PDB file of C-alpha atoms in Angstrom:
ATOM      1  CA  MET V   3     -98.883 -53.250 -54.935  1.00  0.00           C
ATOM      2  CA  SER V   4     -97.866 -50.109 -53.049  1.00  0.00           C
ATOM      3  CA  LEU V   5     -96.316 -52.290 -50.452  1.00  0.00           C
ATOM      4  CA  LEU V   6     -94.244 -54.028 -53.087  1.00  0.00           C
ATOM      5  CA  LEU V   7     -93.165 -50.697 -54.510  1.00  0.00           C
ATOM      6  CA  LEU V   8     -92.268 -49.453 -51.061  1.00  0.00           C
ATOM      7  CA  LEU V   9     -90.233 -52.582 -50.326  1.00  0.00           C
ATOM      8  CA  ALA V  10     -88.474 -52.331 -53.694  1.00  0.00           C
ATOM      9  CA  TYR V  11     -87.757 -48.660 -53.043  1.00  0.00           C
ATOM     10  CA  LEU V  12     -86.354 -49.378 -49.579  1.00  0.00           C
ATOM     11  CA  GLN V  13     -84.245 -52.235 -50.894  1.00  0.00           C
ATOM     12  CA  LEU V  14     -82.904 -49.979 -53.654  1.00  0.00           C
ATOM     13  CA  ARG V  15     -82.034 -47.296 -51.094  1.00  0.00           C
ATOM     14  CA  ARG V  16     -80.217 -49.819 -48.908  1.00  0.00           C
ATOM     15  CA  ARG V  17     -78.293 -51.174 -51.872  1.00  0.00           C
ATOM     16  CA  ARG V  18     -77.290 -47.645 -52.932  1.00  0.00           C
ATOM     17  CA  ALA V  19     -76.314 -46.835 -49.341  1.00  0.00           C
ATOM     18  CA  ARG V  20     -74.181 -50.001 -49.230  1.00  0.00           C
ATOM     19  CA  GLU V  21     -72.654 -49.095 -52.596  1.00  0.00           C
ATOM     20  CA  ARG V  22     -71.915 -45.561 -51.377  1.00  0.00           C
ATOM     21  CA  LEU V  23     -70.438 -46.977 -48.192  1.00  0.00           C
ATOM     22  CA  ALA V  24     -68.334 -49.462 -50.176  1.00  0.00           C
ATOM     23  CA  ALA V  25     -67.230 -46.691 -52.574  1.00  0.00           C
ATOM     24  CA  LYS V  26     -66.403 -44.484 -49.611  1.00  0.00           C
ATOM     25  CA  GLY V  27     -64.362 -47.339 -48.082  1.00  0.00           C
ATOM     26  CA  GLU V  28     -62.540 -47.891 -51.393  1.00  0.00           C
ATOM     27  CA  LEU V  29     -61.886 -44.164 -51.652  1.00  0.00           C
ATOM     28  CA  ARG V  30     -60.551 -44.100 -48.073  1.00  0.00           C
ATOM     29  CA  ALA V  31     -58.319 -47.128 -48.812  1.00  0.00           C
ATOM     30  CA  ALA V  32     -57.036 -45.477 -52.008  1.00  0.00           C
ATOM     31  CA  TYR V  33     -56.415 -42.238 -50.093  1.00  0.00           C
ATOM     32  CA  ASP V  34     -54.564 -44.091 -47.322  1.00  0.00           C
ATOM     33  CA  SER V  35     -52.511 -46.011 -49.886  1.00  0.00           C
ATOM     34  CA  LEU V  36     -51.641 -42.800 -51.716  1.00  0.00           C
ATOM     35  CA  GLU V  37     -50.754 -41.086 -48.454  1.00  0.00           C
ATOM     36  CA  THR V  38     -48.473 -44.003 -47.517  1.00  0.00           C
ATOM     37  CA  ARG V  39     -46.789 -43.913 -50.936  1.00  0.00           C
ATOM     38  CA  ILE V  40     -46.311 -40.141 -50.688  1.00  0.00           C
ATOM     39  CA  ALA V  41     -44.789 -40.467 -47.215  1.00  0.00           C
ATOM     40  CA  ALA V  42     -42.426 -43.214 -48.415  1.00  0.00           C
ATOM     41  CA  ARG V  43     -41.411 -41.182 -51.473  1.00  0.00           C
ATOM     42  CA  THR V  44     -40.896 -38.086 -49.333  1.00  0.00           C
ATOM     43  CA  GLN V  45     -38.654 -40.095 -47.033  1.00  0.00           C
ATOM     44  CA  GLU V  46     -36.670 -41.419 -50.036  1.00  0.00           C
ATOM     45  CA  LEU V  47     -36.274 -37.916 -51.421  1.00  0.00           C
ATOM     46  CA  GLN V  48     -35.194 -36.550 -48.040  1.00  0.00           C
ATOM     47  CA  ALA V  49     -32.586 -39.308 -47.763  1.00  0.00           C
ATOM     48  CA  ARG V  50     -31.347 -38.404 -51.259  1.00  0.00           C
ATOM     49  CA  VAL V  51     -31.194 -34.701 -50.344  1.00  0.00           C
ATOM     50  CA  ASP V  52     -29.226 -35.561 -47.185  1.00  0.00           C
ATOM     51  CA  GLU V  53     -26.849 -37.700 -49.245  1.00  0.00           C
ATOM     52  CA  LEU V  54     -26.368 -34.870 -51.749  1.00  0.00           C
ATOM     53  CA  HIS V  55     -25.644 -32.442 -48.902  1.00  0.00           C
ATOM     54  CA  ARG V  56     -22.999 -34.814 -47.532  1.00  0.00           C
ATOM     55  CA  THR V  57     -21.506 -35.219 -51.001  1.00  0.00           C
ATOM     56  CA  GLU V  58     -21.467 -31.452 -51.500  1.00  0.00           C
ATOM     57  CA  HIS V  59     -19.750 -30.986 -48.125  1.00  0.00           C
ATOM     58  CA  THR V  60     -17.138 -33.607 -49.028  1.00  0.00           C
ATOM     59  CA  LEU V  61     -16.608 -31.956 -52.411  1.00  0.00           C
ATOM     60  CA  ARG V  62     -16.127 -28.525 -50.858  1.00  0.00           C
ATOM     61  CA  ALA V  63     -13.667 -29.930 -48.304  1.00  0.00           C
ATOM     62  CA  THR V  64     -11.754 -31.661 -51.102  1.00  0.00           C
ATOM     63  CA  GLN V  65     -11.692 -28.443 -53.121  1.00  0.00           C
ATOM     64  CA  ASP V  66     -10.379 -26.553 -50.092  1.00  0.00           C
ATOM     65  CA  ASP V  67      -7.673 -29.195 -49.658  1.00  0.00           C
ATOM     66  CA  LEU V  68      -6.736 -28.883 -53.334  1.00  0.00           C
ATOM     67  CA  VAL V  69      -6.505 -25.107 -53.045  1.00  0.00           C
ATOM     68  CA  GLN V  70      -4.221 -25.482 -50.024  1.00  0.00           C
ATOM     69  CA  ALA V  71      -2.114 -28.072 -51.850  1.00  0.00           C
ATOM     70  CA  GLY V  72      -1.831 -25.690 -54.799  1.00  0.00           C
ATOM     71  CA  LYS V  73      -0.728 -22.879 -52.523  1.00  0.00           C
ATOM     72  CA  LEU V  74       1.878 -25.120 -50.908  1.00  0.00           C
ATOM     73  CA  ALA V  75       3.107 -26.237 -54.338  1.00  0.00           C
ATOM     74  CA  VAL V  76       3.545 -22.618 -55.433  1.00  0.00           C
ATOM     75  CA  LEU V  77       5.309 -21.834 -52.162  1.00  0.00           C
ATOM     76  CA  GLY V  78       7.625 -24.818 -52.699  1.00  0.00           C
ATOM     77  CA  GLN V  79       8.418 -23.660 -56.236  1.00  0.00           C
ATOM     78  CA  MET V  80       9.138 -20.162 -54.968  1.00  0.00           C
ATOM     79  CA  ALA V  81      11.419 -21.534 -52.245  1.00  0.00           C
ATOM     80  CA  ALA V  82      13.271 -23.671 -54.801  1.00  0.00           C
ATOM     81  CA  SER V  83      13.696 -20.661 -57.108  1.00  0.00           C
ATOM     82  CA  ILE V  84      14.948 -18.456 -54.279  1.00  0.00           C
ATOM     83  CA  THR V  85      17.332 -21.181 -53.105  1.00  0.00           C
ATOM     84  CA  HIS V  86      18.672 -21.560 -56.638  1.00  0.00           C
ATOM     85  CA  GLU V  87      19.076 -17.798 -57.028  1.00  0.00           C
ATOM     86  CA  ILE V  88      21.036 -17.651 -53.767  1.00  0.00           C
ATOM     87  CA  ASN V  89      23.117 -20.803 -54.292  1.00  0.00           C
ATOM     88  CA  GLN V  90      24.115 -20.126 -57.900  1.00  0.00           C
ATOM     89  CA  PRO V  91      26.105 -16.933 -57.133  1.00  0.00           C
ATOM     90  CA  LEU V  92      27.513 -18.541 -53.975  1.00  0.00           C
ATOM     91  CA  ALA V  93      28.742 -21.492 -56.028  1.00  0.00           C
ATOM     92  CA  ALA V  94      30.356 -19.075 -58.480  1.00  0.00           C
ATOM     93  CA  LEU V  95      32.033 -17.228 -55.584  1.00  0.00           C
ATOM     94  CA  ARG V  96      33.275 -20.522 -54.135  1.00  0.00           C
ATOM     95  CA  ALA V  97      34.710 -21.593 -57.498  1.00  0.00           C
ATOM     96  CA  LEU V  98      36.436 -18.247 -58.001  1.00  0.00           C
ATOM     97  CA  ASN V  99      37.820 -18.394 -54.440  1.00  0.00           C
ATOM     98  CA  ASP V 100      39.101 -21.977 -54.872  1.00  0.00           C
ATOM     99  CA  ASN V 101      40.728 -21.055 -58.172  1.00  0.00           C
ATOM    100  CA  ALA V 102      42.326 -17.971 -56.598  1.00  0.00           C
ATOM    101  CA  ARG V 103      43.915 -20.215 -53.926  1.00  0.00           C
ATOM    102  CA  VAL V 104      45.241 -22.578 -56.564  1.00  0.00           C
ATOM    103  CA  TYR V 105      46.629 -19.621 -58.533  1.00  0.00           C
ATOM    104  CA  LEU V 106      48.329 -18.292 -55.412  1.00  0.00           C
ATOM    105  CA  GLU V 107      49.806 -21.736 -54.648  1.00  0.00           C
ATOM    106  CA  ARG V 108      51.216 -21.835 -58.186  1.00  0.00           C
ATOM    107  CA  GLY V 109      52.515 -18.317 -57.986  1.00  0.00           C
ATOM    108  CA  MET V 110      50.060 -16.974 -60.549  1.00  0.00           C
ATOM    109  CA  GLN V 111      49.451 -13.679 -58.793  1.00  0.00           C
ATOM    110  CA  ALA V 112      47.759 -11.894 -61.724  1.00  0.00           C
ATOM    111  CA  ASP V 113      45.236 -14.697 -62.263  1.00  0.00           C
ATOM    112  CA  ALA V 114      44.488 -14.814 -58.522  1.00  0.00           C
ATOM    113  CA  GLU V 115      43.921 -11.055 -58.507  1.00  0.00           C
ATOM    114  CA  GLY V 116      41.559 -11.437 -61.494  1.00  0.00           C
ATOM    115  CA  ASN V 117      39.498 -13.951 -59.566  1.00  0.00           C
ATOM    116  CA  LEU V 118      39.487 -11.750 -56.465  1.00  0.00           C
ATOM    117  CA  GLU V 119      38.361  -8.808 -58.633  1.00  0.00           C
ATOM    118  CA  ALA V 120      35.529 -10.960 -60.060  1.00  0.00           C
ATOM    119  CA  ILE V 121      34.509 -11.889 -56.500  1.00  0.00           C
ATOM    120  CA  ASP V 122      34.532  -8.222 -55.548  1.00  0.00           C
ATOM    121  CA  GLN V 123      32.302  -7.296 -58.504  1.00  0.00           C
ATOM    122  CA  LEU V 124      29.838 -10.123 -57.783  1.00  0.00           C
ATOM    123  CA  THR V 125      29.447  -9.067 -54.149  1.00  0.00           C
ATOM    124  CA  GLN V 126      28.767  -5.419 -55.033  1.00  0.00           C
ATOM    125  CA  ARG V 127      25.548  -6.099 -56.996  1.00  0.00           C
TER     126      ARG V 127
END
């Protein structure tokens, strides 16, 4: 009977050892699978971070371009305003001068002198 008990005990120990070994193998496989999934997810996240960095860089470059375009637009508006402010009095002077010539051709001395006086006043500002 002791021999039977000893054999049963040894068989039980072997079965438990096999079960522990199988459980250890399953645990190792689960660990390896998890490690593989973590590595893949880390790689996906890194790719997403890289993509976001590129997008951010593109956005900043676009913003810089827009700022420059805005500055150029303001400069263009200023140039147009300055040109208008210069050309408007010049056009008035030209009109007064042309009229003074016509007045002189027609013998209208007083009117021509009035225009020349207006030209004189405009140029003294």
